[in-house]
Short mmCIF file of C-alpha atoms in Angstrom, two decimals:
data_model
loop_
_atom_site.label_atom_id
_atom_site.label_comp_id
_atom_site.label_asym_id
_atom_site.label_seq_id
_atom_site.Cartn_x
_atom_site.Cartn_y
_atom_site.Cartn_z
CA MET G 1 -1.52 32.63 23.85
CA ALA G 2 -1.14 34.50 20.58
CA THR G 3 -2.22 31.40 18.67
CA GLU G 4 -5.33 31.03 20.85
CA ASP G 5 -6.20 34.69 20.26
CA LYS G 6 -5.77 34.19 16.51
CA ASN G 7 -8.06 31.14 16.48
CA ARG G 8 -10.68 32.92 18.57
CA ALA G 9 -10.46 35.94 16.29
CA THR G 10 -11.07 33.69 13.28
CA ALA G 11 -14.07 32.12 14.99
CA ALA G 12 -15.38 35.54 15.97
CA ALA G 13 -15.06 36.76 12.38
CA ILE G 14 -16.93 33.73 11.01
CA LEU G 15 -19.85 33.70 13.45
CA PRO G 16 -21.69 36.89 12.36
CA LEU G 17 -21.19 35.97 8.70
CA VAL G 18 -23.15 32.73 9.14
CA GLY G 19 -26.09 34.47 10.78
CA GLY G 20 -24.94 34.55 14.39
CA ALA G 21 -25.25 32.02 17.19
CA ALA G 22 -29.03 31.73 16.83
CA ASN G 23 -28.65 30.52 13.24
CA VAL G 24 -26.23 27.68 14.08
CA ALA G 25 -27.97 24.33 14.58
CA SER G 26 -24.94 22.01 14.72
CA ILE G 27 -21.14 22.23 14.69
CA ALA G 28 -18.60 19.62 13.59
CA HIS G 29 -15.32 19.46 11.73
CA CYS G 30 -13.32 17.03 9.61
CA MET G 31 -9.71 17.18 8.44
CA THR G 32 -10.00 20.56 6.71
CA ARG G 33 -13.52 21.94 7.13
CA LEU G 34 -15.77 23.50 9.74
CA ARG G 35 -19.19 21.94 9.11
CA LEU G 36 -22.24 23.88 10.22
CA GLY G 37 -25.90 22.99 10.29
CA LEU G 38 -27.81 26.23 9.75
CA HIS G 39 -31.42 27.18 10.37
CA ASP G 40 -31.56 29.77 7.61
CA ARG G 41 -29.09 29.54 4.74
CA SER G 42 -30.05 32.98 3.40
CA LEU G 43 -28.43 34.67 6.41
CA VAL G 44 -24.95 33.55 5.33
CA ASP G 45 -22.67 36.04 3.58
CA ASP G 46 -20.66 33.74 1.30
CA GLU G 47 -18.49 36.42 -0.25
CA ALA G 48 -17.53 37.97 3.07
CA LEU G 49 -16.58 34.54 4.37
CA LYS G 50 -14.40 33.85 1.33
CA ALA G 51 -12.68 37.18 1.89
CA LEU G 52 -11.53 36.27 5.41
CA PRO G 53 -7.76 35.55 5.43
CA ALA G 54 -8.16 32.21 7.24
CA VAL G 55 -10.92 30.91 4.94
CA MET G 56 -9.78 28.96 1.89
CA GLY G 57 -13.26 28.46 0.45
CA VAL G 58 -16.83 27.42 1.19
CA VAL G 59 -18.83 24.40 0.01
CA GLU G 60 -22.51 23.64 0.55
CA ASP G 61 -23.65 20.05 0.95
CA ASP G 62 -25.93 18.61 3.61
CA THR G 63 -24.02 20.97 5.90
CA TYR G 64 -22.44 24.36 5.22
CA GLN G 65 -18.68 23.77 5.03
CA ILE G 66 -15.99 26.40 5.57
CA VAL G 67 -12.53 25.27 4.43
CA LEU G 68 -9.92 26.32 7.00
CA GLY G 69 -7.20 23.74 6.35
CA PRO G 70 -5.69 20.92 8.43
CA GLY G 71 -4.67 21.84 11.97
CA THR G 72 -6.40 25.22 11.84
CA VAL G 73 -9.90 23.77 11.75
CA ALA G 74 -9.26 21.62 14.83
CA ARG G 75 -8.23 24.74 16.77
CA VAL G 76 -10.86 27.14 15.48
CA THR G 77 -13.82 24.76 16.02
CA PRO G 78 -13.67 24.73 19.87
CA GLU G 79 -13.41 28.52 19.90
CA PHE G 80 -16.39 28.73 17.55
CA GLU G 81 -18.39 26.40 19.80
CA HIS G 82 -17.62 28.56 22.83
CA LEU G 83 -18.72 31.71 21.02
CA VAL G 84 -21.96 30.07 19.91
CA GLU G 85 -22.70 28.96 23.48
CA GLU G 86 -21.96 32.44 24.80
CA GLY G 87 -24.13 34.02 22.12
CA ARG G 88 -27.08 31.75 22.85
CA ALA G 89 -26.81 32.38 26.58
CA ALA G 90 -26.57 36.15 26.18
CA ALA G 91 -29.29 36.59 23.55
CA PRO G 92 -31.94 33.87 23.44
CA ALA G 93 -34.05 33.86 20.34
CA PRO G 94 -37.07 36.18 20.68
CA ALA G 95 -40.57 34.91 20.09
CA ALA G 96 -41.74 35.43 16.56
CA ALA G 97 -44.35 38.12 15.97
CA PRO G 98 -47.72 36.99 14.62
CA ALA G 99 -47.73 37.01 10.86
CA ASP G 100 -50.10 39.30 9.02
CA PRO G 101 -51.69 37.12 6.35
CA GLY G 102 -52.49 40.15 4.25
CA ALA G 103 -49.01 41.63 4.33
CA ALA G 104 -46.70 41.25 1.38
CA PRO G 105 -43.53 39.26 2.01
CA THR G 106 -40.49 41.31 2.83
CA ALA G 107 -37.23 41.04 0.94
CA ALA G 108 -35.73 39.04 3.82
CA GLU G 109 -38.62 36.57 3.70
CA GLU G 110 -38.26 36.19 -0.03
CA LEU G 111 -34.54 35.57 0.31
CA ALA G 112 -35.14 33.05 3.07
CA ALA G 113 -37.66 31.16 0.95
CA GLN G 114 -35.36 31.27 -2.05
CA GLY G 115 -32.42 30.02 -0.01
CA ALA G 116 -34.47 27.19 1.46
CA ALA G 117 -35.63 26.16 -2.01
CA ILE G 118 -32.07 26.14 -3.36
CA LYS G 119 -30.84 24.12 -0.41
CA ALA G 120 -33.66 21.60 -0.79
CA GLN G 121 -32.99 21.29 -4.52
CA ARG G 122 -29.28 20.66 -4.01
CA LYS G 123 -29.87 18.22 -1.20
CA ALA G 124 -32.39 16.27 -3.26
CA LYS G 125 -30.01 16.15 -6.21
CA ASN G 126 -27.28 14.60 -4.11
CA ALA G 127 -29.42 12.34 -1.96
CA THR G 128 -29.16 9.31 -4.25
CA PRO G 129 -29.00 5.98 -2.37
CA PHE G 130 -25.50 5.27 -3.64
CA LYS G 131 -24.11 8.66 -2.58
CA LEU G 132 -25.82 8.43 0.79
CA PHE G 133 -24.25 5.01 1.30
CA LEU G 134 -20.80 6.33 0.38
CA ARG G 135 -21.32 9.23 2.76
CA LYS G 136 -22.03 6.76 5.56
CA ILE G 137 -18.85 4.84 4.70
CA ALA G 138 -16.85 8.06 4.82
CA ASN G 139 -18.41 9.02 8.15
CA ILE G 140 -17.23 5.68 9.56
CA PHE G 141 -13.61 5.95 8.48
CA VAL G 142 -12.84 9.70 8.38
CA PRO G 143 -12.81 10.05 12.22
CA LEU G 144 -10.09 7.39 12.29
CA ILE G 145 -7.72 9.33 10.02
CA PRO G 146 -5.96 11.37 12.75
CA ALA G 147 -4.98 8.17 14.59
CA LEU G 148 -3.88 6.57 11.32
CA ILE G 149 -1.67 9.57 10.56
CA GLY G 150 -0.13 9.72 14.03
CA CYS G 151 0.55 5.99 14.23
CA GLY G 152 1.79 5.97 10.63
CA ILE G 153 4.38 8.67 11.30
CA ILE G 154 5.53 6.85 14.46
CA ALA G 155 5.83 3.64 12.42
CA GLY G 156 7.97 5.44 9.86
CA LEU G 157 10.20 6.92 12.57
CA ASN G 158 10.54 3.51 14.17
CA GLY G 159 11.49 1.91 10.86
CA LEU G 160 14.16 4.56 10.30
CA LEU G 161 15.65 4.01 13.76
CA VAL G 162 15.65 0.23 13.28
CA ASN G 163 17.40 0.50 9.91
CA LEU G 164 20.03 2.83 11.39
CA GLU G 165 20.33 0.63 14.51
CA TRP G 166 19.77 3.66 16.71
CA LEU G 167 18.07 3.66 20.13
CA PRO G 168 17.42 -0.10 20.31
CA SER G 169 15.88 0.29 23.76
CA VAL G 170 13.28 2.75 22.43
CA THR G 171 12.22 1.13 19.17
CA PRO G 172 10.11 -1.64 20.80
CA ALA G 173 8.08 1.03 22.56
CA LEU G 174 7.62 2.94 19.30
CA ALA G 175 6.54 -0.28 17.59
CA ALA G 176 3.90 -0.80 20.27
CA MET G 177 2.60 2.75 19.83
CA ALA G 178 2.46 2.41 16.07
CA SER G 179 0.80 -1.02 16.06
CA GLY G 180 -1.63 -0.76 18.97
CA PHE G 181 -4.27 1.18 17.10
CA MET G 182 -4.04 -0.95 13.98
CA ALA G 183 -4.38 -4.10 16.08
CA LEU G 184 -7.74 -2.84 17.38
CA ILE G 185 -8.96 -0.79 14.43
CA ALA G 186 -11.77 -3.29 13.83
CA VAL G 187 -13.29 -2.30 17.19
CA PHE G 188 -13.32 1.41 16.25
CA VAL G 189 -14.79 0.61 12.84
CA GLY G 190 -17.52 -1.46 14.48
CA TYR G 191 -18.31 1.33 16.95
CA ASN G 192 -18.54 4.01 14.26
CA THR G 193 -20.53 1.73 11.94
CA ALA G 194 -23.23 1.04 14.50
CA LYS G 195 -23.39 4.74 15.34
CA GLU G 196 -23.74 5.72 11.68
CA PHE G 197 -26.40 3.10 10.86
CA GLY G 198 -28.57 3.96 13.86
CA GLY G 199 -27.63 1.25 16.35
CA THR G 200 -25.98 1.26 19.77
CA PRO G 201 -22.30 2.06 19.10
CA ILE G 202 -20.88 -0.02 21.93
CA LEU G 203 -22.71 -3.12 20.69
CA GLY G 204 -21.21 -2.64 17.24
CA GLY G 205 -17.77 -2.37 18.83
CA ALA G 206 -18.41 -5.46 20.95
CA VAL G 207 -19.32 -7.61 17.96
CA ALA G 208 -16.40 -6.28 15.90
CA ALA G 209 -14.02 -7.03 18.81
CA ILE G 210 -14.63 -10.75 18.21
CA ILE G 211 -12.60 -10.44 15.01
CA VAL G 212 -9.41 -9.37 16.80
CA PHE G 213 -9.84 -11.58 19.89
CA PRO G 214 -6.89 -14.03 20.09
CA GLY G 215 -9.20 -16.87 21.12
CA VAL G 216 -10.70 -17.18 17.64
CA ALA G 217 -7.55 -19.12 16.75
CA ASN G 218 -9.20 -22.11 18.49
CA ILE G 219 -12.22 -22.06 16.17
CA ASP G 220 -12.63 -23.86 12.84
CA ALA G 221 -14.94 -22.51 10.11
CA PHE G 222 -15.36 -23.84 6.57
CA GLY G 223 -12.66 -26.40 7.27
CA GLN G 224 -10.10 -23.74 8.21
CA THR G 225 -8.80 -22.48 11.52
CA LEU G 226 -9.64 -18.82 12.02
CA SER G 227 -6.91 -16.33 12.79
CA PRO G 228 -7.21 -13.16 14.88
CA GLY G 229 -7.91 -10.18 12.66
CA GLN G 230 -9.19 -12.30 9.77
CA GLY G 231 -11.58 -10.19 7.72
CA GLY G 232 -10.16 -6.96 9.11
CA VAL G 233 -12.11 -3.74 8.72
CA LEU G 234 -14.44 -5.24 6.12
CA GLY G 235 -15.44 -7.98 8.53
CA ALA G 236 -15.92 -5.42 11.29
CA LEU G 237 -18.06 -3.29 8.99
CA GLY G 238 -20.28 -6.21 8.07
CA ALA G 239 -20.52 -7.47 11.66
CA ALA G 240 -21.56 -4.08 13.01
CA VAL G 241 -24.18 -3.54 10.29
CA LEU G 242 -25.61 -6.97 11.11
CA ALA G 243 -25.64 -6.06 14.81
CA VAL G 244 -27.65 -2.92 14.05
CA TYR G 245 -30.32 -4.87 12.19
CA VAL G 246 -30.49 -7.55 14.89
CA GLU G 247 -30.81 -4.86 17.55
CA LYS G 248 -33.62 -3.09 15.68
CA TRP G 249 -35.38 -6.43 15.18
CA CYS G 250 -35.19 -7.11 18.91
CA ARG G 251 -36.57 -3.68 19.76
CA ARG G 252 -39.75 -4.49 17.81
CA TRP G 253 -40.84 -7.45 19.93
CA VAL G 254 -38.87 -7.57 23.18
CA PRO G 255 -40.98 -6.19 26.08
CA GLU G 256 -39.71 -2.89 27.40
CA ALA G 257 -39.16 -4.35 30.87
CA LEU G 258 -36.79 -6.99 29.45
CA ASP G 259 -35.17 -4.86 26.76
CA VAL G 260 -32.06 -3.98 28.76
CA LEU G 261 -31.29 -7.68 29.27
CA VAL G 262 -32.59 -9.43 26.15
CA THR G 263 -31.72 -7.02 23.33
CA PRO G 264 -27.95 -6.62 24.00
CA THR G 265 -27.60 -10.35 24.66
CA LEU G 266 -29.33 -11.44 21.46
CA THR G 267 -27.56 -8.74 19.44
CA VAL G 268 -24.09 -9.91 20.46
CA LEU G 269 -25.02 -13.62 20.38
CA ILE G 270 -26.66 -13.74 16.95
CA SER G 271 -24.30 -11.27 15.29
CA GLY G 272 -21.30 -12.89 16.94
CA LEU G 273 -22.17 -16.39 15.74
CA VAL G 274 -22.72 -15.17 12.17
CA THR G 275 -19.46 -13.24 12.34
CA ILE G 276 -17.43 -16.21 13.57
CA PHE G 277 -18.96 -18.85 11.31
CA GLY G 278 -19.49 -16.74 8.23
CA LEU G 279 -18.38 -13.13 8.01
CA MET G 280 -14.81 -13.61 9.16
CA TYR G 281 -14.17 -16.21 6.48
CA VAL G 282 -15.96 -14.32 3.69
CA ALA G 283 -14.49 -10.94 4.58
CA GLY G 284 -11.05 -12.53 4.91
CA GLU G 285 -11.31 -13.88 1.38
CA VAL G 286 -12.47 -10.49 0.05
CA SER G 287 -9.68 -8.66 1.88
CA SER G 288 -7.08 -11.06 0.50
CA ALA G 289 -8.50 -10.60 -2.99
CA ILE G 290 -8.24 -6.81 -2.69
CA GLY G 291 -4.59 -7.01 -1.68
CA THR G 292 -3.79 -9.56 -4.39
CA PHE G 293 -5.54 -7.53 -7.07
CA ALA G 294 -3.80 -4.28 -6.08
CA ASP G 295 -0.41 -6.00 -6.20
CA TRP G 296 -1.21 -7.68 -9.52
CA LEU G 297 -2.53 -4.46 -11.05
CA LEU G 298 0.58 -2.44 -10.25
CA SER G 299 3.00 -5.29 -10.98
CA ASN G 300 1.59 -6.01 -14.44
CA GLY G 301 0.11 -2.73 -15.58
CA GLY G 302 1.67 -0.23 -13.21
CA ALA G 303 2.29 2.62 -15.64
CA GLY G 304 -1.10 2.33 -17.33
CA ALA G 305 -2.95 1.76 -14.06
CA GLY G 306 -1.17 4.69 -12.43
CA PHE G 307 -1.99 6.91 -15.41
CA VAL G 308 -5.71 6.06 -15.19
CA LEU G 309 -5.92 6.31 -11.38
CA GLY G 310 -3.99 9.57 -11.20
CA GLY G 311 -6.05 11.10 -13.99
CA LEU G 312 -9.45 10.09 -12.70
CA PHE G 313 -9.06 10.92 -9.02
CA LEU G 314 -10.07 14.60 -9.27
CA PRO G 315 -13.32 13.75 -11.12
CA LEU G 316 -14.00 11.01 -8.55
CA VAL G 317 -13.65 13.62 -5.82
CA MET G 318 -16.02 15.97 -7.63
CA LEU G 319 -18.62 13.17 -7.83
CA GLY G 320 -18.08 12.02 -4.25
CA LEU G 321 -17.10 8.52 -5.46
CA HIS G 322 -13.63 8.68 -3.90
CA GLN G 323 -15.19 7.69 -0.58
CA ALA G 324 -15.49 4.11 -1.81
CA LEU G 325 -11.67 3.87 -1.73
CA ILE G 326 -11.36 4.51 2.02
CA PRO G 327 -12.03 0.90 3.14
CA ILE G 328 -9.68 -0.35 0.41
CA HIS G 329 -6.85 1.87 1.68
CA THR G 330 -7.48 0.73 5.25
CA THR G 331 -7.54 -2.93 4.21
CA LEU G 332 -4.21 -2.60 2.38
CA ILE G 333 -2.63 -0.89 5.40
CA GLU G 334 -3.86 -3.73 7.62
CA GLN G 335 -2.45 -6.38 5.29
CA GLN G 336 0.80 -4.88 4.03
CA GLY G 337 1.54 -2.03 6.41
CA TYR G 338 0.91 0.57 3.70
CA THR G 339 -1.44 1.36 0.83
CA VAL G 340 0.12 1.41 -2.63
CA LEU G 341 -2.82 3.34 -4.09
CA LEU G 342 -2.55 6.59 -2.12
CA PRO G 343 0.81 7.82 -3.51
CA ILE G 344 -0.57 7.36 -7.03
CA LEU G 345 -3.84 9.13 -6.27
CA ALA G 346 -1.90 11.95 -4.58
CA MET G 347 -0.47 12.84 -7.99
CA ALA G 348 -3.83 14.43 -8.82
CA GLY G 349 -2.89 17.20 -6.41
CA ALA G 350 0.42 17.68 -8.20
CA GLY G 351 -1.37 18.12 -11.51
CA GLN G 352 -3.66 20.65 -9.85
CA VAL G 353 -0.69 22.67 -8.55
CA GLY G 354 1.01 22.67 -11.97
CA ALA G 355 -2.20 23.78 -13.64
CA ALA G 356 -2.65 26.62 -11.15
CA VAL G 357 0.87 27.91 -11.82
CA ALA G 358 0.16 27.86 -15.56
CA VAL G 359 -3.05 29.83 -15.02
CA TYR G 360 -1.02 32.35 -13.02
CA VAL G 361 1.40 32.74 -15.93
CA ARG G 362 -1.25 32.82 -18.66
CA LEU G 363 -3.39 35.50 -16.96
CA PRO G 364 -0.84 38.19 -16.05
CA ARG G 365 -3.49 40.95 -16.06
CA ASN G 366 -6.09 39.28 -13.87
CA GLU G 367 -4.95 40.39 -10.44
CA SER G 368 -7.86 38.72 -8.70
CA ILE G 369 -7.22 35.18 -9.96
CA ARG G 370 -3.48 35.57 -9.44
CA ARG G 371 -4.11 36.71 -5.87
CA THR G 372 -6.23 33.62 -5.25
CA ILE G 373 -3.52 31.35 -6.64
CA LYS G 374 -0.80 32.94 -4.52
CA SER G 375 -2.82 32.46 -1.35
CA ALA G 376 -3.97 28.92 -2.16
CA LEU G 377 -0.76 27.49 -3.63
CA PRO G 378 0.99 26.72 -0.29
CA ALA G 379 -2.03 24.72 0.83
CA GLY G 380 -2.08 22.94 -2.52
CA LEU G 381 1.55 21.92 -2.16
CA LEU G 382 0.62 20.34 1.20
CA GLY G 383 -2.25 18.42 -0.34
CA VAL G 384 -5.19 20.71 0.47
CA GLY G 385 -6.57 21.28 -3.00
CA GLU G 386 -10.06 22.68 -2.47
CA PRO G 387 -9.05 26.36 -2.77
CA LEU G 388 -7.34 25.75 -6.13
CA ILE G 389 -10.11 23.50 -7.40
CA TYR G 390 -13.06 25.69 -6.47
CA GLY G 391 -11.35 29.03 -6.84
CA VAL G 392 -9.32 28.48 -10.02
CA SER G 393 -9.39 25.36 -12.21
CA LEU G 394 -12.98 24.11 -11.98
CA PRO G 395 -14.62 27.51 -12.60
CA LEU G 396 -12.40 28.05 -15.64
CA GLY G 397 -13.37 24.64 -17.02
CA ARG G 398 -10.57 23.52 -19.33
CA PRO G 399 -7.75 23.95 -16.74
CA PHE G 400 -9.52 21.39 -14.56
CA VAL G 401 -9.16 18.85 -17.39
CA THR G 402 -5.51 19.69 -17.93
CA ALA G 403 -4.93 19.37 -14.16
CA CYS G 404 -6.24 15.81 -14.49
CA VAL G 405 -3.72 15.25 -17.30
CA GLY G 406 -0.91 16.31 -14.96
CA GLY G 407 -2.19 13.91 -12.30
CA ALA G 408 -2.29 11.13 -14.89
CA PHE G 409 1.37 11.56 -15.86
CA GLY G 410 2.46 11.74 -12.22
CA GLY G 411 0.44 8.61 -11.41
CA GLY G 412 1.92 6.84 -14.43
CA PHE G 413 5.44 7.66 -13.21
CA VAL G 414 4.86 6.20 -9.74
CA GLY G 415 2.98 3.25 -11.22
CA LEU G 416 5.86 2.50 -13.57
CA PHE G 417 8.28 2.07 -10.69
CA ASN G 418 5.79 -0.17 -8.92
CA GLN G 419 5.74 -2.27 -12.08
CA LEU G 420 9.55 -2.41 -12.05
CA GLY G 421 9.53 -3.72 -8.47
CA ASP G 422 9.98 -0.51 -6.44
CA THR G 423 6.82 -0.38 -4.36
CA VAL G 424 5.79 3.03 -3.04
CA GLY G 425 3.15 3.12 -0.32
CA SER G 426 1.74 5.22 2.50
CA THR G 427 1.38 3.98 6.06
CA ALA G 428 -1.75 6.10 6.62
CA ILE G 429 -4.48 7.86 4.69
CA GLY G 430 -5.27 11.55 4.84
CA PRO G 431 -2.41 13.81 3.70
CA SER G 432 -0.96 14.09 0.22
CA GLY G 433 1.44 16.40 -1.56
CA TRP G 434 4.52 17.24 0.48
CA ALA G 435 2.69 16.27 3.68
CA LEU G 436 2.81 12.62 2.59
CA PHE G 437 6.63 12.36 2.78
CA PRO G 438 6.73 11.40 6.50
CA LEU G 439 4.24 8.56 5.85
CA LEU G 440 6.02 6.93 2.90
CA ASP G 441 7.11 3.31 3.01
CA GLY G 442 8.16 0.72 0.45
CA ASN G 443 10.13 -2.42 -0.24
CA HIS G 444 13.48 -0.91 -1.28
CA GLY G 445 14.41 1.49 1.50
CA LEU G 446 13.16 4.91 2.48
CA GLY G 447 15.57 6.82 0.23
CA SER G 448 14.37 5.07 -2.92
CA THR G 449 10.73 5.46 -1.91
CA ILE G 450 11.10 9.20 -1.26
CA ALA G 451 12.95 9.70 -4.56
CA ILE G 452 10.23 7.95 -6.58
CA TYR G 453 7.40 9.82 -4.89
CA GLY G 454 9.23 13.14 -5.23
CA GLY G 455 9.87 12.37 -8.89
CA GLY G 456 6.17 11.68 -9.38
CA LEU G 457 5.27 15.03 -7.84
CA LEU G 458 7.73 16.78 -10.14
CA VAL G 459 6.31 15.01 -13.20
CA GLY G 460 2.78 15.95 -12.10
CA TYR G 461 3.76 19.60 -11.61
CA VAL G 462 5.46 19.84 -15.00
CA ALA G 463 2.81 17.90 -16.93
CA GLY G 464 -0.02 19.89 -15.33
CA PHE G 465 1.77 23.15 -16.11
CA LEU G 466 2.55 22.29 -19.74
CA ALA G 467 -0.89 20.85 -20.48
CA THR G 468 -2.58 23.92 -19.02
CA TYR G 469 -0.19 26.44 -20.55
CA PHE G 470 -0.56 25.11 -24.09
CA PHE G 471 -4.06 23.59 -24.07
CA GLY G 472 -5.87 25.10 -21.08
CA PHE G 473 -6.95 28.35 -22.75
CA GLY G 474 -8.64 29.10 -26.03
CA LYS G 475 -8.61 32.54 -27.57
CA ASP G 476 -12.06 33.37 -26.24
CA LEU G 477 -11.16 32.29 -22.71
CA LEU G 478 -7.98 34.37 -22.75
CA ALA G 479 -9.81 37.40 -24.11
CA GLU G 480 -12.44 37.06 -21.40
CA PHE G 481 -10.20 36.52 -18.38
CA ASN G 482 -6.81 38.09 -19.16
CA ILE G 483 -8.03 41.56 -18.26
CA SER G 484 -7.01 44.10 -15.67
CA ARG G 485 -9.58 45.36 -13.21
CA GLU G 486 -9.74 46.66 -9.70
CA PRO G 487 -10.99 44.05 -7.21
CA ALA G 488 -14.74 44.35 -6.84
CA PRO G 489 -15.62 45.42 -3.27
CA SER G 490 -18.03 42.49 -2.89
CA THR G 491 -17.79 42.33 0.89
CA VAL G 492 -18.60 44.79 3.62
CA THR G 493 -15.79 47.24 4.15
CA ALA G 494 -13.93 47.71 7.41
CA THR G 495 -15.98 50.78 8.12
CA GLY G 496 -19.19 48.82 7.76
CA GLY G 497 -20.33 50.61 4.61
CA THR G 498 -22.49 49.02 1.96
CA PRO G 499 -20.39 47.38 -0.75
CA ALA G 500 -20.47 48.82 -4.22
CA PRO G 501 -21.87 46.61 -6.99
CA PRO G 502 -19.29 44.64 -8.97
CA ALA G 503 -18.09 45.89 -12.29
CA PRO G 504 -19.90 44.38 -15.28
CA THR G 505 -16.81 42.70 -16.70
CA ALA G 506 -17.28 38.92 -16.95
CA THR G 507 -14.96 36.97 -14.72
CA ALA G 508 -14.58 33.45 -13.38
CA PRO G 509 -17.28 32.11 -11.03
CA ASP G 510 -16.84 30.82 -7.50
CA HIS G 511 -14.39 33.55 -6.54
CA PRO G 512 -15.45 36.78 -4.83
CA ASP G 513 -14.54 38.70 -7.96
CA HIS G 514 -15.60 36.04 -10.46
CA ARG G 515 -19.33 35.48 -10.23
CA ASP G 516 -20.83 36.50 -13.57
CA ASP G 517 -20.19 33.42 -15.73
CA ARG G 518 -22.42 30.53 -14.59
CA ASP G 519 -21.72 28.08 -17.42
CA HIS G 520 -18.96 26.11 -15.70
CA ARG G 521 -20.51 26.38 -12.23
CA ASP G 522 -23.48 24.27 -13.36
CA ASP G 523 -21.12 21.43 -14.28
CA ARG G 524 -20.01 21.06 -10.69
CA ASP G 525 -21.67 18.66 -8.32
CA PRO G 526 -22.36 20.81 -5.25
CA GLY G 527 -22.70 17.72 -3.12
CA SER G 528 -19.19 16.49 -3.70
CA ASP G 529 -17.02 16.47 -0.65
CA PRO G 530 -13.28 16.46 -1.29
CA ALA G 531 -12.49 17.08 2.36
CA LYS G 532 -13.51 13.42 2.97
CA ALA G 533 -11.04 12.17 0.54
CA PRO G 534 -8.52 9.88 1.87
CA ALA G 535 -5.93 11.93 0.16
CA GLY G 536 -5.99 15.69 -0.17
CA VAL G 537 -6.09 16.96 -3.69
#
């Protein structure tokens, strides 16, 4: 009961700061963020939101995103939805008064227009075809992550029990629980794909189900006998996209009276035939090539490949390009039972943690930044890196680069052991940092796998710390930020008084007390979405 009260209190604190129930157009959540569609962006009090204890940060993209962290967001969102419903029922929006064309615009109107212009500018900047496509891909796979995590942990528990020869009567049941979702993941991918691309979701799932149907083993295509699951999630993705286009084509010419009979039939028939006699074979070859290439890359250039992957992952997240890796992770899990890429990419989070600790040490007089680091560090250790990225390293500029250096060394360490024959993988995508330990798997026993991954984290922490401590601050940066000041009362006080203006001292942007320096803020892509990353950073 206390937990429910806490979640409701968090929701109740957030609601007025986003403009109240009347300002909320849509509500959704992902692994770490509450995502809100808002009517009027200017009604949001960003700084007051950031000051709430449960809020780790805010990000604006096509939706307004409030970072609450894994677990918390799933519990706060229903409470927030209830409060919005209650608020709408109790206070319906009043009719707008007729505008006086001769009246000068009020300050609120000016702010609203300015906020709308900023939102439109940011949205246009990030609405490139490639980024929109990657966003669709992420929207297909991100809803599957909770099931991947749950089944992955059960698979790891089952493997441990089998190796120890414990509970032999229970392990078959655990194996069924762990494998059931993966056996049918193509159906879920097809359903989500059709939904995302504007088709009928169940038709997308129906066409994708052909891929996992055991009866395809009786079919020959391109001189080969098909096998159930051939093509995997890539085949399901292609089949569902094809089904959407066939369905839309049918809608253009099929009479309305016959639509309910003709359109679904032709959609499944045409898409199904193309899937069986084309897509399954092609997607199967592509999936096999992905697995072969990943194995070859880490077997022959593991240290170098790990160094590059670990070092580049944070910039990929900032650009939103990390979303392209989600189908690759899922394909590797389908083929091998784990993805060898995720533990390497997770080292980016280790570099970020090490860099944050170095910033804490190098700025002993800046109470505000140190307070941010202390509150965000536990989440960073568990793989939720947004608070450290947006509140510490990215606004400061150079520490973000040195955090990438730490991730590179950690990735190189894990990659080196892969090159030496000790494969380290993850049975699911989603968590990173310490939260990835229950999902680890490999080819040389769980103890060896855990030791290598733990060693990589340690290397990332140390390398990120040393790189930031010695190279993350120039003299000018230290002189600007290593100063003592009282926290600026940038949010409304508990008594409801008007906040005093911040002191004129220049501080880091993107933190409630660090908003004067805009140079580094402009380097950030506001449309990037690290919460959709397959691995937390």
